[in-house]
Coordinates of C-alpha atoms and ligand atoms in Angstrom, one line a residue:
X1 CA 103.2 91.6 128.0
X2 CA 104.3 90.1 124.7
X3 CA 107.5 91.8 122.5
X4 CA 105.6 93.1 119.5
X5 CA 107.3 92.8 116.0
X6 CA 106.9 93.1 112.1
X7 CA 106.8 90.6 110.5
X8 CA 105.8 91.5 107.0
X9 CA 105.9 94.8 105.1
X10 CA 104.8 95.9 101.3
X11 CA 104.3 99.0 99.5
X12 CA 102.6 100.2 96.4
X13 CA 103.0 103.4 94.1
X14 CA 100.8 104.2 91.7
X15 CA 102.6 103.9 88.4
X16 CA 102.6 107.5 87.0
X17 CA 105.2 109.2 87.7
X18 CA 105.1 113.6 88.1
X19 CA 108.9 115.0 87.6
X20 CA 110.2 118.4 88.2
X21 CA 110.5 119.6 84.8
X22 CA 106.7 118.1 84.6
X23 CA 105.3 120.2 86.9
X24 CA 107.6 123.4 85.6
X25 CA 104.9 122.9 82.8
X26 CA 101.6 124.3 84.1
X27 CA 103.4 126.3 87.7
X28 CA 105.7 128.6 87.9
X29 CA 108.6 126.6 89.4
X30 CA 111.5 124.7 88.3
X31 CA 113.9 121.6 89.3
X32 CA 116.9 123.5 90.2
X33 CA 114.6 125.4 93.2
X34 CA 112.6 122.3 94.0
X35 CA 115.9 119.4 94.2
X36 CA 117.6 122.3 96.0
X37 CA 115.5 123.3 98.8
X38 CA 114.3 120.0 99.3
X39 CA 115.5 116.9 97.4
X40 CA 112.4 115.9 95.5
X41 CA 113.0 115.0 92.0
X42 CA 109.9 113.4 91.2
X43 CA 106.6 112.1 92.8
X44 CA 104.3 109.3 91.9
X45 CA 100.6 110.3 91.0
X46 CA 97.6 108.3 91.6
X47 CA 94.9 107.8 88.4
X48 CA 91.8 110.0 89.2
X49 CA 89.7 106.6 89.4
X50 CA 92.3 105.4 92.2
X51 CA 91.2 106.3 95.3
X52 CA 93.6 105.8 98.9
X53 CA 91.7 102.3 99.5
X54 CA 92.8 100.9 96.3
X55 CA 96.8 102.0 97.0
X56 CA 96.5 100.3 100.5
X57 CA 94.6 97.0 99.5
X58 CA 97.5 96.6 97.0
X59 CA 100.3 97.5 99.8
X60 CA 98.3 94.9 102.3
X61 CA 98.7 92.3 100.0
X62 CA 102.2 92.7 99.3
X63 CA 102.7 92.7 103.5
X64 CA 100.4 89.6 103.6
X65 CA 102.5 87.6 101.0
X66 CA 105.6 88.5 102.5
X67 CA 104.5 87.6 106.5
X68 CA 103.1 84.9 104.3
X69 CA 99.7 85.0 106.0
X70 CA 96.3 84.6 104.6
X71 CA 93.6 87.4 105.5
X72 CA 91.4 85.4 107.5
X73 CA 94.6 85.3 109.9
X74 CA 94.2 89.1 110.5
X75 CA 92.6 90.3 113.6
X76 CA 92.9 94.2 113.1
X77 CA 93.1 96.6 110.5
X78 CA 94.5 100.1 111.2
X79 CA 95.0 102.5 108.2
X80 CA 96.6 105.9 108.6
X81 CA 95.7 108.2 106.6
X82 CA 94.4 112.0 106.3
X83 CA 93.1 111.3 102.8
X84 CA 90.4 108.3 103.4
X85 CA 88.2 107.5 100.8
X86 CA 85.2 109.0 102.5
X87 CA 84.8 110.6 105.9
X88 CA 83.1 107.1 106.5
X89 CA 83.3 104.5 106.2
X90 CA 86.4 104.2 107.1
X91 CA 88.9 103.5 104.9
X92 CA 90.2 100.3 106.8
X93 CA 87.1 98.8 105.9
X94 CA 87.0 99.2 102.5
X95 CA 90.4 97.5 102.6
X96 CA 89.2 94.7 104.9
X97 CA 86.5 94.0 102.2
X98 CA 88.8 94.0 99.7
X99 CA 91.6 91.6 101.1
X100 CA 88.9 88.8 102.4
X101 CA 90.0 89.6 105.9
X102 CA 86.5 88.3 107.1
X103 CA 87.8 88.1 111.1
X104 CA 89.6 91.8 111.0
X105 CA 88.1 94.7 113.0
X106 CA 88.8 97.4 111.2
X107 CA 89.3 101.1 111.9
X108 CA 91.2 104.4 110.3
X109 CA 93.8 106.5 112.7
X110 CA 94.2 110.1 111.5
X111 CA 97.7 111.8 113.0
X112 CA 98.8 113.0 109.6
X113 CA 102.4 112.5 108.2
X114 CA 103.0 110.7 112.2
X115 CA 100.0 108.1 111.1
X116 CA 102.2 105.1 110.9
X117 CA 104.2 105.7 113.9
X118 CA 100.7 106.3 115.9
X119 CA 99.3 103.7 114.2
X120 CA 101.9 100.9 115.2
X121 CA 102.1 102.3 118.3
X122 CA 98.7 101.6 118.6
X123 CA 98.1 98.2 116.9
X124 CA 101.1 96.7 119.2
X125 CA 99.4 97.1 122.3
X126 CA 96.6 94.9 121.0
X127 CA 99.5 92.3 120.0
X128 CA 101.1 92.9 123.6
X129 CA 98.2 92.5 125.7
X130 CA 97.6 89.2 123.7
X131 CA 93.9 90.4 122.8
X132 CA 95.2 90.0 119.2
X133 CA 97.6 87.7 117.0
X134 CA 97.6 89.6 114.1
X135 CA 97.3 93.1 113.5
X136 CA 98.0 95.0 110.1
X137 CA 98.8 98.6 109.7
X138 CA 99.1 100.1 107.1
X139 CA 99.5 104.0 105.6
X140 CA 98.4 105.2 102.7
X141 CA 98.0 108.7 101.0
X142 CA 96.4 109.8 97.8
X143 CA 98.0 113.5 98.5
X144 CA 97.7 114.6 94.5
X145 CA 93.8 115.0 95.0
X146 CA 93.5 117.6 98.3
X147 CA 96.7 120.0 96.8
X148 CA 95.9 122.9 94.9
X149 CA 97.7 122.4 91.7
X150 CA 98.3 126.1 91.3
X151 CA 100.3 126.9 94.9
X152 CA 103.9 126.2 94.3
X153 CA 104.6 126.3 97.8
X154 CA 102.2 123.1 98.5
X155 CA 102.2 121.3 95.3
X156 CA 105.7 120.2 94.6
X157 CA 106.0 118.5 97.9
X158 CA 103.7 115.6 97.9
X159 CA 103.1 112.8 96.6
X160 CA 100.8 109.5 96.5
X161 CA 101.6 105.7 97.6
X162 CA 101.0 103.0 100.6
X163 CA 103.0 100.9 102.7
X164 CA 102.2 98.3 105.1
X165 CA 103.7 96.3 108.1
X166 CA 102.1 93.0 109.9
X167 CA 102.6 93.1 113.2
X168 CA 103.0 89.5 115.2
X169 CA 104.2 88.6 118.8
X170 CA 108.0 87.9 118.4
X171 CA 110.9 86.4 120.4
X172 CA 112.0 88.2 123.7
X173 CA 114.1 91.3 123.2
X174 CA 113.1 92.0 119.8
X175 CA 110.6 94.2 118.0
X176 CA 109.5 97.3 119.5
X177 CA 111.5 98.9 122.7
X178 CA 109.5 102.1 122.9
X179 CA 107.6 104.3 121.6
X180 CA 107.4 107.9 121.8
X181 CA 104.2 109.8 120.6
X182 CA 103.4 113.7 121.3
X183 CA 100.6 116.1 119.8
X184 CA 100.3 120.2 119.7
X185 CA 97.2 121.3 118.5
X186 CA 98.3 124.9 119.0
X187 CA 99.7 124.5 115.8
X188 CA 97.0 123.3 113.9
X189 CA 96.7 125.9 111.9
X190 CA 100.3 126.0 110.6
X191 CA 99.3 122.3 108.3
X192 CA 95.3 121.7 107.1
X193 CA 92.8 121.3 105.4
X194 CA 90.1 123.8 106.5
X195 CA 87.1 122.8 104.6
X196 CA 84.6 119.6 104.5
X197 CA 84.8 118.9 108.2
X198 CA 82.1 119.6 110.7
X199 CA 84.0 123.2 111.0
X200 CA 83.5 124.8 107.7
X201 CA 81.5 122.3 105.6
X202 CA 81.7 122.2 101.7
X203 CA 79.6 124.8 99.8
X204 CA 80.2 126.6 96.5
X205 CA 82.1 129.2 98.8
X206 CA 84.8 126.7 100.0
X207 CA 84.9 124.8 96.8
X208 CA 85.6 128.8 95.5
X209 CA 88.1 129.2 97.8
X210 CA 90.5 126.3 97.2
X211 CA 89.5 125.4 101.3
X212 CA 89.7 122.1 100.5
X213 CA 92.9 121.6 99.6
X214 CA 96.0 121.8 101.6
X215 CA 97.3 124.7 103.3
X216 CA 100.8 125.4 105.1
X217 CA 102.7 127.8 106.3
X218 CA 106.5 125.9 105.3
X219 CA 108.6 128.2 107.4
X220 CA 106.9 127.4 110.4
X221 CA 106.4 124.1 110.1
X222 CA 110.3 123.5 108.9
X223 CA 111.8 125.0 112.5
X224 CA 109.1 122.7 113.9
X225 CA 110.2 119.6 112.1
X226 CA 113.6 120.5 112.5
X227 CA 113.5 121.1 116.5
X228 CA 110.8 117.6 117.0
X229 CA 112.9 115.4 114.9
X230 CA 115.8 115.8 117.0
X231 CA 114.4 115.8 120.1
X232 CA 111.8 113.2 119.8
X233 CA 114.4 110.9 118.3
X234 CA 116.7 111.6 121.3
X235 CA 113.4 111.0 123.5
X236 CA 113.0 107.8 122.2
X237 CA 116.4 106.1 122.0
X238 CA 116.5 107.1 126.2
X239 CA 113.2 105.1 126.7
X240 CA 114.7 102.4 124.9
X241 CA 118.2 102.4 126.8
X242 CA 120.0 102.3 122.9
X243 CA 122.9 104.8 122.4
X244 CA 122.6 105.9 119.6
X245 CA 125.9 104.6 118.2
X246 CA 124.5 100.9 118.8
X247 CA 121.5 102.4 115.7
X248 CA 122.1 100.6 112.4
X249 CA 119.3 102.4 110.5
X250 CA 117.9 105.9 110.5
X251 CA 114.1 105.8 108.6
X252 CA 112.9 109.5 109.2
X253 CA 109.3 110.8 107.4
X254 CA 110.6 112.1 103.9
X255 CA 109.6 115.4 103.6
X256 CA 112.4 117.4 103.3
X257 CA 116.4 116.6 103.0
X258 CA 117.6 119.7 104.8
X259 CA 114.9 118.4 107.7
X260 CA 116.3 114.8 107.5
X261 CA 120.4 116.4 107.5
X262 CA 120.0 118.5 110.9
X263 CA 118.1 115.6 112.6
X264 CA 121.0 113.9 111.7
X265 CA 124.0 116.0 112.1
X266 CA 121.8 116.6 115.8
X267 CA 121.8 113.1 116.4
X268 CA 125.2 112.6 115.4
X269 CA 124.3 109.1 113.3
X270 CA 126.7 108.5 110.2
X271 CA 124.2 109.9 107.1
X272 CA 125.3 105.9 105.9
X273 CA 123.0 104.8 108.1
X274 CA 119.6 107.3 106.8
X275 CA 117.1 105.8 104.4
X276 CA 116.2 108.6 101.9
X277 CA 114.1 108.0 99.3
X278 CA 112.2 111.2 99.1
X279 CA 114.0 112.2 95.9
X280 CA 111.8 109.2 94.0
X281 CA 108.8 109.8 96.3
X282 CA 108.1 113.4 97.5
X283 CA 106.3 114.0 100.9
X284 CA 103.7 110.8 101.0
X285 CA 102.4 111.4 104.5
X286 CA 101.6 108.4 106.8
X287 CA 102.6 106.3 103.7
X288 CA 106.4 107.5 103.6
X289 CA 107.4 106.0 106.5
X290 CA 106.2 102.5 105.8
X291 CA 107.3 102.3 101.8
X292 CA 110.8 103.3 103.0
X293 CA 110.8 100.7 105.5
X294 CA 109.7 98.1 102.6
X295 CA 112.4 99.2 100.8
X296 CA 114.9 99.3 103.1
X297 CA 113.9 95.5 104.1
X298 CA 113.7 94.3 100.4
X299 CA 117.2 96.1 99.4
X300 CA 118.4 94.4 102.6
X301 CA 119.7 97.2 104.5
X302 CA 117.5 96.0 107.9
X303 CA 118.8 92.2 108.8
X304 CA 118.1 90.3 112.0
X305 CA 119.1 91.9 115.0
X306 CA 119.2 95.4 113.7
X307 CA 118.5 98.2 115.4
X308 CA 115.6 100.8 114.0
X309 CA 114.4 103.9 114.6
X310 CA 111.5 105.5 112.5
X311 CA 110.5 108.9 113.3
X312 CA 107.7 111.2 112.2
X313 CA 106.0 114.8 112.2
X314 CA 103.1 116.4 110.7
X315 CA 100.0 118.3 111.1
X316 CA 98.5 118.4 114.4
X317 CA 101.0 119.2 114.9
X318 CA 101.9 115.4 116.1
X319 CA 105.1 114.1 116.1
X320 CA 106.2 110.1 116.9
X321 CA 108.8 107.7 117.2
X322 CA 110.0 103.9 117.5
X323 CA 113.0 101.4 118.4
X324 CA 112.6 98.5 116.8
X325 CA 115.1 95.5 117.2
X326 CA 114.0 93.5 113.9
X327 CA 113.5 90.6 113.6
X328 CA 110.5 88.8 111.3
X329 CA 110.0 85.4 113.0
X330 CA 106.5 85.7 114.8
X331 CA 105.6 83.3 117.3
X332 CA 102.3 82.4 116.3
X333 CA 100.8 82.8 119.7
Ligands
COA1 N1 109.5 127.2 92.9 C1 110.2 128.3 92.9 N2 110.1 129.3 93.8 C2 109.4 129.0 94.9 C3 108.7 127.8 95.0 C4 108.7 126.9 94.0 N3 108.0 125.7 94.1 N4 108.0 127.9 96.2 C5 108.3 129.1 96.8 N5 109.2 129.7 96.0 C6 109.8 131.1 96.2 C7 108.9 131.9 97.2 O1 107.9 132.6 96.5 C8 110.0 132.8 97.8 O2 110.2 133.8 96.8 P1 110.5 135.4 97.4 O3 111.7 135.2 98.2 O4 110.6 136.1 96.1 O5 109.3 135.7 98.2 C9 111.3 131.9 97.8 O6 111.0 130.9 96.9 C10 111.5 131.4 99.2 O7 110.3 130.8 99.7 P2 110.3 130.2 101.1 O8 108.9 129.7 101.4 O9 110.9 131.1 102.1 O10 111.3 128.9 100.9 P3 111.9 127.9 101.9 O11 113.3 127.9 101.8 O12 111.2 128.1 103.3 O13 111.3 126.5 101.4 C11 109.7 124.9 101.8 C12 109.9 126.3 101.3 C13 108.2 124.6 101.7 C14 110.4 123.9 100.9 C15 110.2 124.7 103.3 O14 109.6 125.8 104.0 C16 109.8 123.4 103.9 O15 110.2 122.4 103.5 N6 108.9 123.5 104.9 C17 108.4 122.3 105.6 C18 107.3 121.7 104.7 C19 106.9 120.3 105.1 O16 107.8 119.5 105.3 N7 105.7 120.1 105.3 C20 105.1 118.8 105.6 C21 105.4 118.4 107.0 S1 104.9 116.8 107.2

């Protein structure tokens, strides 16, 4: 088996930009509740012509140009998401169509806000087994569009964007260590969207509803994030044989800061070393993950050598994690 790596990453927001005090405007909330009980400030909101394709084409490019690859070199497309454009096609292809990438299979991976983590997971075996060279993954959300705009307890939360990772073969002893990747769909109920599937499918009843939007139950699914994040991060840094003194960076799913904080103070890791970016962002779903990561890579807080974990949890309920030893040399094998 071949060590699996990324090479590459990007990300894209949408340039409109939802604050607090925006959305104080037209629901009854305000920023002092919303900062406090969860650390969002703001969120970035896609244009109603702009569907999730178009936020991860842009966020493939940007991973393209920095792996410094051209898209007939990609093999595979994976895109997480739980917002496609359509039911199908899949959203992957519509991507693939749009970067050139004329030799990519191409396929979406739904696992909610754990859609990157399941989708690298995924795309590395391909890279391991050596049935592919290239694989990119990428996850991307246009949230704004399935939330009811008049339930404060959903709509403050989320928010739209894409980020994307090319995954290469790389030097012994770096890129991923393990993976950890779990599911309970006894809790299904506690994160959805109950209308337009095969289940309940769209009529003026459901549209009358709200069914299609996004439903929660946030107590529940905080004490699940909170107990999953800590033990699935724990979990992973066993499989991987890495104290977890020896981690230089922390990049949990954004969705809450008091989520993030007891994963941390669980984990006992020096808050220094947690990417946080929510504040700017909100909860983007498969796509948080992968724009912090950017970030983090671009603001140089992730050098050679490093030591990563990324862990996520969402509806599913699914929760997943990674050690990555970074590194962005691929050996083009
Ligand atoms: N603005 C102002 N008040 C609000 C509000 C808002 N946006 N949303 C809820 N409230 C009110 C409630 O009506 C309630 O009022 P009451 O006490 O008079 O009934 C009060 O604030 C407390 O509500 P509650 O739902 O208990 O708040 P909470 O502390 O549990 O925080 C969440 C709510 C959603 C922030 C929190 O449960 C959470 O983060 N859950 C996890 C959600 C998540 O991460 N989902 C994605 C997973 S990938």
């Amino acid at each position: 088996m071949r060590s699996v790596g990324i090479v590459g990453t990007g990300s894209y927001l949408p340039d409109k930009v939802l604050s607090n005090a925006d959305l104080a405007k037209f629901v009854d909330t305000n920023d002092e509740w919303i900062a406090s009980r969860t650390g969002i400030r703001q969120r970035h909101i896609a244009e109603k012509d702009m569907p999730t394709s178009e936020l991860c084409y842009q966020a493939g490019l940007r991973a393209l140009e920095d792996a410094q690859i051209v898209p007939e070199e990609i093999d595979l497309i994976i895109v997480a998401t739980m917002t496609p454009d359509y039911a199908f096609p899949a959203t992957a292809c519509l991507v693939a169509d749009r970067l050139g990438a004329k030799n990519a299979a191409a396929f979406d991976l739904e696992a909610a806000c754990s859609g990157f983590i399941f989708a690298l997971a995924t795309a590395s075996q391909f890279v391991a087994t050596g049935m592919y060279k290239t694989v990119l993954v990428i996850g991307g959300e246009v949230l704004s569009k399935i939330l009811n705009w008049e339930d404060r307890s959903t709509c403050i939360l989320f928010g739209d964007g894409a980020g994307a990772a090319v995954l290469q073969a790389v030097k012994e002893g770096f890129g991923f260590l393990s993976f950890e990747l779990g599911a309970d769909g006894s809790g299904g109920k506690l994160l959805s969207q109950p209308a337009g599937g095969s289940k309940c499918p769209a009529s003026l009843e459901t549209v009358g509803k709200n069914l299609h939007t996004l439903q929660m139950e946030g107590r529940e699914v905080y004490k699940f994030a909170v107990r999953i994040m800590g033990d699935v991060s724990v979990k992973v840094l066993e499989k991987a044989g890495i104290k977890k003194e020896d981690v230089d960076l922390f990049l949990p799913h954004q969705a809450n800061t008091r989520i993030i904080d007891a994963a941390v103070k669980r984990l006992g890791i020096s808050p220094d070393k947690v990417v946080v970016n929510l504040d700017k962002y909100g909860n983007m779903s498969a796509a948080s993950i992968p724009v912090a990561l950017d970030e983090a890579v671009k603001a140089r807080r992730i050098t050679e050598g490093d030591t990563i974990v990324m862990v996520g949890f969402g509806a599913g309920l699914t929760w997943g994690a990674c050690v990555l030893k970074w590194t962005k040399v691929g050996l083009k094998v």
